[in-house]
Coordinates of C-alpha atoms in Angstrom, one line a residue:
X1 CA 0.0 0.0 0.0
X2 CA 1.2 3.8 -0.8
X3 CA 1.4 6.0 2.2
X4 CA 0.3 10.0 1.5
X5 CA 1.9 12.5 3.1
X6 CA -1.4 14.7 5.0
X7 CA -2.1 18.1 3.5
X8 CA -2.8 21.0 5.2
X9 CA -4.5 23.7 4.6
X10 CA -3.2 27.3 4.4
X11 CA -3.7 30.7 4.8
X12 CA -0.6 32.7 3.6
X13 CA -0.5 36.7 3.4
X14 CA 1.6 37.1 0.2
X15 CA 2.2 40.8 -1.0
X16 CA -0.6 41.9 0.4
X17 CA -2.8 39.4 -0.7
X18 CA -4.4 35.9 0.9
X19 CA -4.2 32.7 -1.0
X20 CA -5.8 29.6 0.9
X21 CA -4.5 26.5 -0.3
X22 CA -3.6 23.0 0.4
X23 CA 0.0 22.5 0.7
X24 CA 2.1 19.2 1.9
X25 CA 4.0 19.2 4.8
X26 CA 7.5 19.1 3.0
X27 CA 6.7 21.8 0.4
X28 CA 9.3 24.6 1.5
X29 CA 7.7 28.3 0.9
X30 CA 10.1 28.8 -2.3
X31 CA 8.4 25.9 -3.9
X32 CA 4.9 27.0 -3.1
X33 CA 5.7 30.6 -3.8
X34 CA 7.6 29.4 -7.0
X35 CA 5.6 26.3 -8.6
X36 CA 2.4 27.0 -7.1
X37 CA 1.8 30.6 -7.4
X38 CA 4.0 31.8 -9.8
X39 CA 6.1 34.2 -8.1
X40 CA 9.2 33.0 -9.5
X41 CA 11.0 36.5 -8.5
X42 CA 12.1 34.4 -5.9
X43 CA 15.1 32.4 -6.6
X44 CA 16.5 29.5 -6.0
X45 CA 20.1 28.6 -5.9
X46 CA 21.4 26.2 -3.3
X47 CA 18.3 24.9 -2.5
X48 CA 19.8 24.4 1.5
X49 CA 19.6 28.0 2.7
X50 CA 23.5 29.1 1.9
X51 CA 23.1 31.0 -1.4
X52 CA 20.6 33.6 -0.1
X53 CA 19.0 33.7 -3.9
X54 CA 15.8 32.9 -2.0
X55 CA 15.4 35.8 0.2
X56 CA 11.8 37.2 1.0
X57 CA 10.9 39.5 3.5
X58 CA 8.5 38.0 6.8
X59 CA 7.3 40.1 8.7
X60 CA 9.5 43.0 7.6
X61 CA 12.5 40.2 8.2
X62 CA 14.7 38.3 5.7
X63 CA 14.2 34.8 5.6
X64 CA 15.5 31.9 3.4
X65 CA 12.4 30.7 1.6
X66 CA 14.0 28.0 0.7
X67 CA 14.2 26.7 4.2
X68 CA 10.7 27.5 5.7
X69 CA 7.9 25.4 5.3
X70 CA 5.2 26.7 3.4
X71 CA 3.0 25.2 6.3
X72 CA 4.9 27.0 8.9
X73 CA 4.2 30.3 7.1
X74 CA 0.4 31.2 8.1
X75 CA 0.0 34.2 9.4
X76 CA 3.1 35.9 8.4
X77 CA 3.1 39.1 6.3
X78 CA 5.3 37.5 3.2
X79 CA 6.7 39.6 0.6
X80 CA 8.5 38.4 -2.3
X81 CA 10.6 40.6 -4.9
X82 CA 7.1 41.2 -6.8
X83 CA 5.5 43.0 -4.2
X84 CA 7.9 45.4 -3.5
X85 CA 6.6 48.0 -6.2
X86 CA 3.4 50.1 -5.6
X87 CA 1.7 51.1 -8.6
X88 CA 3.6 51.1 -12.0
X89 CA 7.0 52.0 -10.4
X90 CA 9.5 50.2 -9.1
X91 CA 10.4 50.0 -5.2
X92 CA 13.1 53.0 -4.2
X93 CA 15.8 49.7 -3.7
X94 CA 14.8 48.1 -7.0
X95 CA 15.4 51.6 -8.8
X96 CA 18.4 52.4 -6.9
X97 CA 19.7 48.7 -8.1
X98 CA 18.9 49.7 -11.7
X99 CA 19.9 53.3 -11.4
X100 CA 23.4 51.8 -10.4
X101 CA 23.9 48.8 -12.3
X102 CA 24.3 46.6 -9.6
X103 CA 24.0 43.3 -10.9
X104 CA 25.8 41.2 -13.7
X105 CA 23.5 38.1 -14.1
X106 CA 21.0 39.1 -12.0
X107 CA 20.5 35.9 -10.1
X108 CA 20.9 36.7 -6.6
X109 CA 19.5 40.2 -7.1
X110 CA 16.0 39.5 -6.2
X111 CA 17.6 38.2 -2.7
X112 CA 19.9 41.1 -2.5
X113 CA 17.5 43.2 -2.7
X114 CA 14.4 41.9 0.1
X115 CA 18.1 42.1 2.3
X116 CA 18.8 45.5 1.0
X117 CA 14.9 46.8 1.8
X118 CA 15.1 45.4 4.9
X119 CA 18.4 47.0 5.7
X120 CA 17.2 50.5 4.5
X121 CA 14.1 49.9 6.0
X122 CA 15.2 50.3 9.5
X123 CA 18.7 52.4 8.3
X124 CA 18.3 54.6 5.4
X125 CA 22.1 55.7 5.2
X126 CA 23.8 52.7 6.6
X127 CA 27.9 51.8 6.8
X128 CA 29.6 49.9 4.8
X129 CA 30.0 47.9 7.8
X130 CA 26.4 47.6 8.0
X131 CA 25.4 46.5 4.5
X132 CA 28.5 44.1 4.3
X133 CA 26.6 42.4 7.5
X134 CA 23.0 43.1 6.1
X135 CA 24.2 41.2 2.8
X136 CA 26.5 38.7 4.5
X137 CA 23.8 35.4 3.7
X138 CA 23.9 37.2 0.2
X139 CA 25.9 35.5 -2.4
X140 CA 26.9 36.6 -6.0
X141 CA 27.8 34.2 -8.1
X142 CA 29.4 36.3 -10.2
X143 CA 31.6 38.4 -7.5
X144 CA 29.5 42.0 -8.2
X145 CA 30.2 42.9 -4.0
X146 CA 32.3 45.8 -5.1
X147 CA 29.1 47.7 -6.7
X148 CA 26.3 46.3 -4.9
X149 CA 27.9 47.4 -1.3
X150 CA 28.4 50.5 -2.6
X151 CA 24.9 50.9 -4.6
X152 CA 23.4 49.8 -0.5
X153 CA 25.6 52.1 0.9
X154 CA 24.5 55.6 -0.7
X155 CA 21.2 54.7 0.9
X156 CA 17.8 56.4 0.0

């Protein structure tokens, strides 16, 4: 006989928006938020929560989506890379990434940037000290920390 995993059912708060749905225990909140809903803003790279490609913002925190539980996640304020903007314009960090070029591929940017907003959030003109830490679970792939530390840096 097959053994099934239970479902559960869900009530996540994603960019300001519910979705109630049934998810499985072992479904992390990058697959759900990924292959389920179609917010594939949100990376992912190491797929064991040491890349940082996954980053999303819960409540107003960065968190490796990679390594929570979609299950795990009700009742959180989520916020992935697409809900940053308000309107037809881009979030102040997503335009100061642009504005300043900082990215090559652009693969960890989404995760840079929930660290960035959260970062700026609380310290609008922070060190360099400060966004080295605030980026430390951050990784680019293609060695951009030059540009992207000093793009956080100027602050908004």
């Amino acid at each position: 006989s097959t053994v099934v995993a239970p479902t559960g059912l869900v009530t996540l708060n994603i960019n300001n928006g519910t979705v109630v749905m049934m998810v499985q225990p072992e479904w992390s909140l990058a697959f759900v938020l990924r292959e389920k809903l179609g917010l594939v803003g949100t990376k992912v790279g190491c797929d064991r929560g040491e890349c940082g490609a996954c980053n999303i913002l819960v409540d107003g925190v960065p968190h490796l989506a990679c390594s929570m539980m979609a299950i795990e996640s009700e009742g959180r304020k989520i916020v992935t890379i697409e809900g940053l903007p308000t309107g037809p314009k881009l979030h102040p960090v997503q335009q100061l990434f642009l504005d300043n070029n900082a990215f090559q591929c652009g693969y960890c940017t989404a995760g840079m940037i929930m660290s960035s907003v959260a970062l700026l959030t609380k310290t609008p003109k922070p060190t360099v000290t400060q966004v080295k830490e605030a980026l430390s679970g951050n990784l680019c792939y293609c060695g951009d920390y030059t540009r992207i530390i000093r793009t956080v840096a100027t602050g908004l």
